XYZ file of C-alpha atoms in Angstrom:
263
model
C 90.974 -74.461 96.439
C 92.004 -77.302 94.101
C 94.281 -79.974 95.509
C 97.965 -79.621 94.669
C 100.489 -82.426 95.273
C 103.475 -81.511 97.390
C 106.474 -79.922 95.673
C 108.822 -80.414 98.647
C 110.660 -83.696 99.223
C 110.381 -83.574 103.008
C 106.652 -82.932 102.863
C 106.136 -85.820 100.448
C 108.150 -88.070 102.760
C 106.119 -87.081 105.801
C 102.795 -87.771 104.076
C 103.547 -91.175 102.580
C 101.169 -93.712 104.129
C 101.361 -97.403 103.309
C 98.524 -98.867 105.315
C 95.762 -96.277 105.397
C 92.989 -96.900 102.874
C 91.874 -93.734 101.102
C 88.214 -92.880 100.669
C 87.022 -91.907 97.200
C 86.655 -88.365 98.556
C 90.390 -88.089 99.230
C 92.085 -86.039 96.468
C 94.851 -88.662 96.299
C 92.373 -91.465 95.588
C 92.753 -93.173 92.213
C 90.142 -95.531 90.755
C 92.101 -98.669 89.885
C 89.208 -100.709 88.473
C 90.324 -100.630 84.842
C 94.022 -100.816 85.709
C 93.622 -104.202 87.391
C 92.739 -105.600 84.001
C 89.998 -107.985 85.031
C 86.310 -107.204 84.889
C 85.555 -110.729 86.137
C 86.572 -109.959 89.704
C 84.267 -106.987 90.062
C 81.411 -108.655 88.180
C 81.624 -111.748 90.409
C 81.714 -109.580 93.505
C 78.651 -107.578 92.468
C 76.753 -110.729 91.479
C 77.590 -112.438 94.772
C 76.075 -109.594 96.738
C 73.207 -109.027 94.314
C 74.506 -105.489 94.057
C 73.639 -103.101 91.250
C 75.591 -99.844 91.725
C 72.966 -97.944 89.743
C 70.169 -98.815 92.166
C 71.946 -100.021 95.307
C 69.874 -99.710 98.468
C 71.632 -101.984 100.980
C 74.633 -100.924 103.031
C 77.913 -102.733 102.391
C 80.692 -102.821 105.023
C 84.332 -103.200 103.998
C 86.562 -104.423 106.839
C 90.057 -103.401 105.767
C 93.313 -104.351 107.482
C 92.374 -107.929 108.376
C 94.746 -109.090 105.623
C 97.620 -108.014 107.875
C 96.890 -110.722 110.452
C 99.629 -113.301 110.905
C 100.025 -116.836 112.234
C 97.415 -118.184 114.633
C 95.387 -114.961 114.503
C 94.672 -115.600 110.818
C 93.600 -119.191 111.469
C 91.385 -118.166 114.390
C 89.657 -115.274 112.621
C 89.014 -116.651 109.136
C 88.832 -120.415 109.681
C 87.808 -121.295 113.239
C 85.503 -118.287 113.667
C 84.114 -118.296 110.116
C 80.595 -119.179 111.293
C 80.555 -116.132 113.556
C 81.547 -113.911 110.639
C 78.702 -115.339 108.568
C 76.255 -114.831 111.434
C 76.467 -111.056 110.992
C 73.225 -110.191 109.187
C 74.622 -107.687 106.709
C 76.818 -107.448 103.625
C 80.486 -107.513 104.628
C 83.757 -107.760 102.713
C 86.853 -108.754 104.697
C 90.385 -108.377 103.372
C 92.345 -111.592 103.986
C 95.982 -112.720 103.635
C 96.560 -114.055 100.128
C 98.078 -117.344 101.289
C 94.702 -118.447 102.709
C 93.367 -118.659 99.168
C 95.979 -121.202 98.161
C 96.540 -123.415 101.186
C 92.979 -124.793 101.134
C 91.929 -123.707 104.622
C 89.535 -121.008 103.445
C 87.653 -123.108 100.917
C 83.934 -123.233 101.730
C 84.317 -121.334 104.987
C 82.918 -118.032 103.725
C 80.346 -117.169 101.080
C 83.039 -116.298 98.536
C 86.783 -115.787 98.361
C 87.871 -113.510 95.522
C 91.410 -112.343 94.775
C 91.769 -108.669 93.879
C 94.188 -108.585 90.930
C 97.379 -106.560 90.948
C 97.449 -103.511 88.709
C 99.192 -104.858 85.659
C 101.623 -102.854 83.560
C 101.971 -105.511 80.871
C 99.842 -108.202 79.336
C 101.061 -111.755 79.685
C 102.551 -111.588 76.169
C 104.621 -108.529 77.104
C 102.489 -105.826 75.496
C 102.188 -102.658 77.645
C 98.833 -102.249 79.399
C 98.265 -98.514 79.191
C 95.451 -98.355 81.766
C 97.836 -99.734 84.376
C 100.589 -97.284 83.508
C 98.189 -94.344 83.556
C 96.778 -95.267 86.962
C 100.166 -95.846 88.591
C 101.555 -92.583 87.200
C 98.514 -90.785 88.559
C 98.907 -92.438 91.955
C 102.530 -91.283 92.115
C 101.981 -87.731 90.878
C 99.123 -87.111 93.305
C 101.675 -87.538 96.086
C 104.732 -85.871 94.573
C 104.507 -82.959 92.155
C 105.962 -83.510 88.695
C 108.482 -80.708 89.348
C 110.281 -82.987 91.830
C 111.311 -85.352 89.025
C 114.099 -84.577 86.583
C 112.028 -85.986 83.713
C 109.108 -88.257 82.884
C 111.616 -91.096 82.555
C 112.135 -91.146 86.330
C 108.373 -91.362 86.907
C 108.051 -94.259 84.478
C 111.044 -96.106 85.914
C 109.561 -95.989 89.416
C 106.254 -97.276 88.058
C 108.044 -100.020 86.107
C 109.908 -101.350 89.125
C 106.845 -101.277 91.374
C 105.441 -104.200 89.392
C 102.004 -102.588 89.590
C 101.866 -102.797 93.390
C 100.860 -99.423 94.939
C 102.689 -100.054 98.206
C 105.903 -100.912 96.377
C 105.570 -97.704 94.372
C 105.244 -95.726 97.594
C 108.237 -97.539 99.084
C 110.302 -96.498 96.077
C 109.038 -92.923 96.334
C 109.940 -92.845 100.021
C 113.461 -94.053 99.280
C 113.832 -91.411 96.563
C 112.761 -88.656 98.951
C 115.316 -89.853 101.490
C 118.107 -89.964 98.906
C 117.495 -86.884 96.756
C 119.149 -83.529 97.379
C 116.599 -81.410 95.530
C 115.148 -83.403 92.622
C 114.634 -87.074 91.874
C 116.954 -87.895 88.985
C 118.060 -91.127 87.319
C 120.817 -91.878 89.836
C 118.433 -91.409 92.771
C 115.872 -93.732 91.180
C 118.531 -96.372 90.480
C 119.772 -96.279 94.066
C 116.193 -96.561 95.357
C 115.636 -99.629 93.165
C 118.835 -101.214 94.471
C 117.848 -100.558 98.079
C 114.408 -102.078 97.582
C 115.966 -105.070 95.828
C 118.288 -105.552 98.807
C 115.259 -106.134 101.043
C 114.404 -109.160 98.901
C 117.984 -110.415 98.793
C 117.893 -110.944 102.557
C 115.275 -113.701 102.444
C 115.393 -115.210 98.946
C 117.196 -118.535 98.604
C 118.602 -120.255 95.537
C 115.498 -122.458 95.255
C 113.335 -119.326 95.292
C 115.256 -117.763 92.426
C 114.963 -120.988 90.447
C 111.192 -121.122 90.961
C 110.763 -117.433 90.120
C 112.755 -117.822 86.921
C 110.734 -120.899 85.984
C 107.469 -119.029 86.527
C 108.720 -116.099 84.449
C 109.297 -118.553 81.596
C 105.750 -119.892 81.960
C 103.612 -117.304 83.826
C 100.473 -119.477 83.808
C 102.162 -122.292 85.737
C 103.060 -120.836 89.131
C 102.109 -123.721 91.394
C 100.404 -123.433 94.758
C 102.864 -125.192 97.023
C 104.141 -123.627 100.219
C 107.161 -122.103 98.496
C 105.029 -120.287 95.911
C 102.614 -119.149 98.622
C 105.454 -117.646 100.631
C 106.795 -115.818 97.584
C 103.329 -114.402 96.907
C 102.929 -113.413 100.534
C 106.277 -111.591 100.552
C 105.673 -109.974 97.131
C 108.674 -111.575 95.472
C 106.042 -113.099 93.189
C 103.177 -110.979 91.853
C 100.004 -112.214 90.208
C 97.658 -110.644 87.695
C 94.253 -111.184 86.049
C 92.522 -113.049 88.887
C 95.684 -115.056 89.482
C 95.686 -116.572 85.991
C 99.319 -115.577 85.531
C 102.244 -114.531 87.678
C 105.611 -112.882 87.379
C 108.517 -112.136 89.678
C 108.851 -108.675 91.206
C 110.886 -106.455 88.825
C 113.459 -105.578 91.498
C 114.051 -109.286 92.154
C 115.061 -109.695 88.513
C 117.906 -107.227 89.096
C 119.526 -109.427 91.756
C 122.585 -111.563 91.104
C 120.834 -114.640 92.480
C 118.109 -114.366 89.856
C 120.618 -113.998 87.051
C 122.611 -117.006 88.252
C 119.600 -119.287 88.807
C 118.624 -121.982 86.372
C 115.121 -122.339 85.014
């Protein structure tokens, strides 16, 4: 029997999973290669491992979840114990917290450190990037049947305010399922966006809004100081195309603090 996404709000809510990686055999799996908008990342990765997908013979291990380490655990695992990781005689990819890339501690410790780009919805010049939109719509509609949405506009608005981040899209979907009576309409989507934005309001300071607004004016100049790293880590700042440009999270731009900030 062909897979059918859930057409019941409660069932969608119960099945939303933020942290579990899906195998390519899972019917909800979506190939995001093209949507991330950067062939360089995948080419560099394949070249580093000497891997040709057409004739691959060696086994590659992907250790997922290690990017969720915090504090001293991160330092111990990726920096102090780096030699032990390299001593494993096989091909291994570890997921790591993004801030390690920019604070200099990871440099030279492992064979390579490559940033997986966000799925972009727009090019840096503001033109829509259709591959990103298509992938994010597909990701959403494999979890919630189209009949649950009042129109395609609600689907697109959720995608828009996710910023191209799958977990943020699922957070918005979860909020919609909690708020909706029977279908997800424009008012439900707007309330979900406001609730997600409120999560960012709790920790963003005036200086953060100023920096975010400055970066939005010049996406290629995001800086790598501790403030920018923290904003990246907490998703208030999103980056695209191998980190060559950045932009604030769309829900952050709805906040009063952003509107009032200079920059």
